[in-house]
């Protein structure tokens, strides 16, 4: 299946704060798999730390919304995050399934949806 986005909608009791422990693994996995890891390790740690601070306060983090072939976005109006590519491809589906598995292993309740914009297919 080819997709340009994969959404992870937090469900049940899950909230932003439940992503705190798993976020470093999520972001590191995402950046490695998309060949977007910053060359400077301090920059990577800064991305993780800034996002963790928001998650600990149970507020929307920044994610990774830099220019690049893929982004990890946390929308303002929904308790979810999604990965988005500039084009449709099997890579989004593959990454989505792996991210979902990471979330499941961390007991973060979520629903995974492909190619949705504002909850509409």
mmCIF file with all atom_site columns, C-alpha atoms in Angstrom:
data_model
loop_
_atom_site.group_PDB
_atom_site.id
_atom_site.type_symbol
_atom_site.label_atom_id
_atom_site.label_alt_id
_atom_site.label_comp_id
_atom_site.label_asym_id
_atom_site.label_entity_id
_atom_site.label_seq_id
_atom_site.pdbx_PDB_ins_code
_atom_site.Cartn_x
_atom_site.Cartn_y
_atom_site.Cartn_z
_atom_site.occupancy
_atom_site.B_iso_or_equiv
_atom_site.pdbx_formal_charge
_atom_site.auth_seq_id
_atom_site.auth_comp_id
_atom_site.auth_asym_id
_atom_site.auth_atom_id
_atom_site.pdbx_PDB_model_num
ATOM 1   C CA . UNK A 1 1   ? 0.000   0.000  0.000  1.00 0.00 ? 1   UNK A CA 1
ATOM 2   C CA . UNK A 1 2   ? 1.316   3.420  -0.922 1.00 0.00 ? 2   UNK A CA 1
ATOM 3   C CA . UNK A 1 3   ? 0.537   6.390  1.300  1.00 0.00 ? 3   UNK A CA 1
ATOM 4   C CA . UNK A 1 4   ? 1.758   9.936  1.829  1.00 0.00 ? 4   UNK A CA 1
ATOM 5   C CA . UNK A 1 5   ? 0.806   10.129 5.507  1.00 0.00 ? 5   UNK A CA 1
ATOM 6   C CA . UNK A 1 6   ? 0.307   7.841  8.483  1.00 0.00 ? 6   UNK A CA 1
ATOM 7   C CA . UNK A 1 7   ? -1.604  9.137  11.519 1.00 0.00 ? 7   UNK A CA 1
ATOM 8   C CA . UNK A 1 8   ? -1.336  7.901  15.098 1.00 0.00 ? 8   UNK A CA 1
ATOM 9   C CA . UNK A 1 9   ? -4.453  9.031  16.952 1.00 0.00 ? 9   UNK A CA 1
ATOM 10  C CA . UNK A 1 10  ? -4.101  8.726  20.717 1.00 0.00 ? 10  UNK A CA 1
ATOM 11  C CA . UNK A 1 11  ? -7.052  6.788  22.095 1.00 0.00 ? 11  UNK A CA 1
ATOM 12  C CA . UNK A 1 12  ? -8.365  5.446  25.361 1.00 0.00 ? 12  UNK A CA 1
ATOM 13  C CA . UNK A 1 13  ? -6.491  6.878  28.326 1.00 0.00 ? 13  UNK A CA 1
ATOM 14  C CA . UNK A 1 14  ? -3.447  7.795  26.220 1.00 0.00 ? 14  UNK A CA 1
ATOM 15  C CA . UNK A 1 15  ? -2.345  11.404 26.177 1.00 0.00 ? 15  UNK A CA 1
ATOM 16  C CA . UNK A 1 16  ? 0.786   13.335 25.218 1.00 0.00 ? 16  UNK A CA 1
ATOM 17  C CA . UNK A 1 17  ? 2.385   12.572 28.583 1.00 0.00 ? 17  UNK A CA 1
ATOM 18  C CA . UNK A 1 18  ? 2.255   8.843  27.758 1.00 0.00 ? 18  UNK A CA 1
ATOM 19  C CA . UNK A 1 19  ? 4.687   9.458  24.903 1.00 0.00 ? 19  UNK A CA 1
ATOM 20  C CA . UNK A 1 20  ? 7.386   10.816 27.248 1.00 0.00 ? 20  UNK A CA 1
ATOM 21  C CA . UNK A 1 21  ? 9.282   7.552  27.792 1.00 0.00 ? 21  UNK A CA 1
ATOM 22  C CA . UNK A 1 22  ? 9.018   6.322  24.199 1.00 0.00 ? 22  UNK A CA 1
ATOM 23  C CA . UNK A 1 23  ? 9.610   9.621  22.375 1.00 0.00 ? 23  UNK A CA 1
ATOM 24  C CA . UNK A 1 24  ? 13.424  9.430  22.247 1.00 0.00 ? 24  UNK A CA 1
ATOM 25  C CA . UNK A 1 25  ? 13.145  6.008  20.611 1.00 0.00 ? 25  UNK A CA 1
ATOM 26  C CA . UNK A 1 26  ? 10.407  7.212  18.229 1.00 0.00 ? 26  UNK A CA 1
ATOM 27  C CA . UNK A 1 27  ? 12.276  10.304 17.066 1.00 0.00 ? 27  UNK A CA 1
ATOM 28  C CA . UNK A 1 28  ? 15.622  8.508  16.754 1.00 0.00 ? 28  UNK A CA 1
ATOM 29  C CA . UNK A 1 29  ? 14.022  5.674  14.773 1.00 0.00 ? 29  UNK A CA 1
ATOM 30  C CA . UNK A 1 30  ? 12.170  8.106  12.503 1.00 0.00 ? 30  UNK A CA 1
ATOM 31  C CA . UNK A 1 31  ? 15.233  10.237 11.766 1.00 0.00 ? 31  UNK A CA 1
ATOM 32  C CA . UNK A 1 32  ? 17.504  7.231  11.169 1.00 0.00 ? 32  UNK A CA 1
ATOM 33  C CA . UNK A 1 33  ? 15.022  5.521  8.858  1.00 0.00 ? 33  UNK A CA 1
ATOM 34  C CA . UNK A 1 34  ? 14.528  8.707  6.829  1.00 0.00 ? 34  UNK A CA 1
ATOM 35  C CA . UNK A 1 35  ? 18.236  9.626  6.730  1.00 0.00 ? 35  UNK A CA 1
ATOM 36  C CA . UNK A 1 36  ? 17.621  12.911 8.553  1.00 0.00 ? 36  UNK A CA 1
ATOM 37  C CA . UNK A 1 37  ? 19.760  12.451 11.675 1.00 0.00 ? 37  UNK A CA 1
ATOM 38  C CA . UNK A 1 38  ? 21.592  15.719 12.428 1.00 0.00 ? 38  UNK A CA 1
ATOM 39  C CA . UNK A 1 39  ? 25.355  15.446 12.077 1.00 0.00 ? 39  UNK A CA 1
ATOM 40  C CA . UNK A 1 40  ? 25.866  17.082 15.468 1.00 0.00 ? 40  UNK A CA 1
ATOM 41  C CA . UNK A 1 41  ? 24.756  14.822 18.363 1.00 0.00 ? 41  UNK A CA 1
ATOM 42  C CA . UNK A 1 42  ? 24.007  17.912 20.482 1.00 0.00 ? 42  UNK A CA 1
ATOM 43  C CA . UNK A 1 43  ? 21.360  19.023 17.992 1.00 0.00 ? 43  UNK A CA 1
ATOM 44  C CA . UNK A 1 44  ? 19.712  15.610 18.193 1.00 0.00 ? 44  UNK A CA 1
ATOM 45  C CA . UNK A 1 45  ? 19.680  15.783 21.993 1.00 0.00 ? 45  UNK A CA 1
ATOM 46  C CA . UNK A 1 46  ? 18.192  19.284 21.791 1.00 0.00 ? 46  UNK A CA 1
ATOM 47  C CA . UNK A 1 47  ? 15.323  18.014 19.556 1.00 0.00 ? 47  UNK A CA 1
ATOM 48  C CA . UNK A 1 48  ? 14.612  15.231 22.028 1.00 0.00 ? 48  UNK A CA 1
ATOM 49  C CA . UNK A 1 49  ? 14.853  17.437 25.126 1.00 0.00 ? 49  UNK A CA 1
ATOM 50  C CA . UNK A 1 50  ? 12.580  20.195 23.788 1.00 0.00 ? 50  UNK A CA 1
ATOM 51  C CA . UNK A 1 51  ? 9.908   17.681 22.832 1.00 0.00 ? 51  UNK A CA 1
ATOM 52  C CA . UNK A 1 52  ? 10.204  15.791 26.141 1.00 0.00 ? 52  UNK A CA 1
ATOM 53  C CA . UNK A 1 53  ? 9.673   19.009 28.123 1.00 0.00 ? 53  UNK A CA 1
ATOM 54  C CA . UNK A 1 54  ? 6.356   19.573 26.354 1.00 0.00 ? 54  UNK A CA 1
ATOM 55  C CA . UNK A 1 55  ? 5.288   15.932 26.686 1.00 0.00 ? 55  UNK A CA 1
ATOM 56  C CA . UNK A 1 56  ? 6.004   15.954 30.428 1.00 0.00 ? 56  UNK A CA 1
ATOM 57  C CA . UNK A 1 57  ? 3.646   18.945 30.718 1.00 0.00 ? 57  UNK A CA 1
ATOM 58  C CA . UNK A 1 58  ? 1.092   17.024 28.612 1.00 0.00 ? 58  UNK A CA 1
ATOM 59  C CA . UNK A 1 59  ? 1.102   19.628 25.835 1.00 0.00 ? 59  UNK A CA 1
ATOM 60  C CA . UNK A 1 60  ? 1.633   19.329 22.090 1.00 0.00 ? 60  UNK A CA 1
ATOM 61  C CA . UNK A 1 61  ? 5.333   18.980 21.257 1.00 0.00 ? 61  UNK A CA 1
ATOM 62  C CA . UNK A 1 62  ? 7.041   20.336 18.155 1.00 0.00 ? 62  UNK A CA 1
ATOM 63  C CA . UNK A 1 63  ? 7.832   16.953 16.613 1.00 0.00 ? 63  UNK A CA 1
ATOM 64  C CA . UNK A 1 64  ? 10.159  17.164 13.608 1.00 0.00 ? 64  UNK A CA 1
ATOM 65  C CA . UNK A 1 65  ? 8.753   19.711 11.167 1.00 0.00 ? 65  UNK A CA 1
ATOM 66  C CA . UNK A 1 66  ? 11.925  20.695 9.318  1.00 0.00 ? 66  UNK A CA 1
ATOM 67  C CA . UNK A 1 67  ? 12.538  20.761 5.597  1.00 0.00 ? 67  UNK A CA 1
ATOM 68  C CA . UNK A 1 68  ? 13.243  17.251 4.500  1.00 0.00 ? 68  UNK A CA 1
ATOM 69  C CA . UNK A 1 69  ? 11.722  14.352 2.707  1.00 0.00 ? 69  UNK A CA 1
ATOM 70  C CA . UNK A 1 70  ? 9.574   13.371 5.691  1.00 0.00 ? 70  UNK A CA 1
ATOM 71  C CA . UNK A 1 71  ? 8.171   15.137 8.726  1.00 0.00 ? 71  UNK A CA 1
ATOM 72  C CA . UNK A 1 72  ? 6.710   14.110 12.093 1.00 0.00 ? 72  UNK A CA 1
ATOM 73  C CA . UNK A 1 73  ? 3.916   16.551 12.843 1.00 0.00 ? 73  UNK A CA 1
ATOM 74  C CA . UNK A 1 74  ? 1.778   17.113 15.944 1.00 0.00 ? 74  UNK A CA 1
ATOM 75  C CA . UNK A 1 75  ? -1.348  19.062 14.873 1.00 0.00 ? 75  UNK A CA 1
ATOM 76  C CA . UNK A 1 76  ? -2.679  21.851 17.062 1.00 0.00 ? 76  UNK A CA 1
ATOM 77  C CA . UNK A 1 77  ? -6.276  20.680 17.240 1.00 0.00 ? 77  UNK A CA 1
ATOM 78  C CA . UNK A 1 78  ? -6.061  16.907 17.813 1.00 0.00 ? 78  UNK A CA 1
ATOM 79  C CA . UNK A 1 79  ? -4.337  14.448 20.178 1.00 0.00 ? 79  UNK A CA 1
ATOM 80  C CA . UNK A 1 80  ? -2.358  12.721 17.466 1.00 0.00 ? 80  UNK A CA 1
ATOM 81  C CA . UNK A 1 81  ? 0.806   12.876 15.461 1.00 0.00 ? 81  UNK A CA 1
ATOM 82  C CA . UNK A 1 82  ? 1.577   11.833 11.947 1.00 0.00 ? 82  UNK A CA 1
ATOM 83  C CA . UNK A 1 83  ? 4.412   11.253 9.564  1.00 0.00 ? 83  UNK A CA 1
ATOM 84  C CA . UNK A 1 84  ? 4.135   12.853 6.150  1.00 0.00 ? 84  UNK A CA 1
ATOM 85  C CA . UNK A 1 85  ? 6.085   12.484 2.939  1.00 0.00 ? 85  UNK A CA 1
ATOM 86  C CA . UNK A 1 86  ? 6.014   14.831 -0.030 1.00 0.00 ? 86  UNK A CA 1
ATOM 87  C CA . UNK A 1 87  ? 5.016   11.874 -2.225 1.00 0.00 ? 87  UNK A CA 1
ATOM 88  C CA . UNK A 1 88  ? 3.128   8.602  -1.914 1.00 0.00 ? 88  UNK A CA 1
ATOM 89  C CA . UNK A 1 89  ? 5.246   5.549  -1.300 1.00 0.00 ? 89  UNK A CA 1
ATOM 90  C CA . UNK A 1 90  ? 5.505   2.253  0.507  1.00 0.00 ? 90  UNK A CA 1
ATOM 91  C CA . UNK A 1 91  ? 8.052   3.783  2.913  1.00 0.00 ? 91  UNK A CA 1
ATOM 92  C CA . UNK A 1 92  ? 5.346   5.710  4.795  1.00 0.00 ? 92  UNK A CA 1
ATOM 93  C CA . UNK A 1 93  ? 3.382   2.494  5.328  1.00 0.00 ? 93  UNK A CA 1
ATOM 94  C CA . UNK A 1 94  ? 6.489   0.589  6.449  1.00 0.00 ? 94  UNK A CA 1
ATOM 95  C CA . UNK A 1 95  ? 7.528   3.326  8.895  1.00 0.00 ? 95  UNK A CA 1
ATOM 96  C CA . UNK A 1 96  ? 3.961   3.676  10.140 1.00 0.00 ? 96  UNK A CA 1
ATOM 97  C CA . UNK A 1 97  ? 3.730   -0.002 10.991 1.00 0.00 ? 97  UNK A CA 1
ATOM 98  C CA . UNK A 1 98  ? 7.048   0.097  12.857 1.00 0.00 ? 98  UNK A CA 1
ATOM 99  C CA . UNK A 1 99  ? 6.093   3.244  14.777 1.00 0.00 ? 99  UNK A CA 1
ATOM 100 C CA . UNK A 1 100 ? 2.770   1.637  15.695 1.00 0.00 ? 100 UNK A CA 1
ATOM 101 C CA . UNK A 1 101 ? 4.655   -1.393 17.028 1.00 0.00 ? 101 UNK A CA 1
ATOM 102 C CA . UNK A 1 102 ? 6.882   0.882  19.138 1.00 0.00 ? 102 UNK A CA 1
ATOM 103 C CA . UNK A 1 103 ? 3.788   2.600  20.554 1.00 0.00 ? 103 UNK A CA 1
ATOM 104 C CA . UNK A 1 104 ? 2.100   -0.739 21.302 1.00 0.00 ? 104 UNK A CA 1
ATOM 105 C CA . UNK A 1 105 ? 5.215   -2.018 23.090 1.00 0.00 ? 105 UNK A CA 1
ATOM 106 C CA . UNK A 1 106 ? 5.103   1.126  25.259 1.00 0.00 ? 106 UNK A CA 1
ATOM 107 C CA . UNK A 1 107 ? 1.369   0.573  26.015 1.00 0.00 ? 107 UNK A CA 1
ATOM 108 C CA . UNK A 1 108 ? 0.323   3.780  24.227 1.00 0.00 ? 108 UNK A CA 1
ATOM 109 C CA . UNK A 1 109 ? -3.249  3.235  23.007 1.00 0.00 ? 109 UNK A CA 1
ATOM 110 C CA . UNK A 1 110 ? -3.667  4.548  19.488 1.00 0.00 ? 110 UNK A CA 1
ATOM 111 C CA . UNK A 1 111 ? -5.427  4.112  16.185 1.00 0.00 ? 111 UNK A CA 1
ATOM 112 C CA . UNK A 1 112 ? -3.322  4.118  13.015 1.00 0.00 ? 112 UNK A CA 1
ATOM 113 C CA . UNK A 1 113 ? -4.800  5.569  9.820  1.00 0.00 ? 113 UNK A CA 1
ATOM 114 C CA . UNK A 1 114 ? -3.220  6.065  6.411  1.00 0.00 ? 114 UNK A CA 1
ATOM 115 C CA . UNK A 1 115 ? -3.683  9.101  4.158  1.00 0.00 ? 115 UNK A CA 1
ATOM 116 C CA . UNK A 1 116 ? -6.121  11.080 6.281  1.00 0.00 ? 116 UNK A CA 1
ATOM 117 C CA . UNK A 1 117 ? -6.320  14.850 6.345  1.00 0.00 ? 117 UNK A CA 1
ATOM 118 C CA . UNK A 1 118 ? -8.124  16.362 9.341  1.00 0.00 ? 118 UNK A CA 1
ATOM 119 C CA . UNK A 1 119 ? -9.733  12.993 10.042 1.00 0.00 ? 119 UNK A CA 1
ATOM 120 C CA . UNK A 1 120 ? -11.201 12.717 6.516  1.00 0.00 ? 120 UNK A CA 1
ATOM 121 C CA . UNK A 1 121 ? -10.098 10.004 4.088  1.00 0.00 ? 121 UNK A CA 1
#
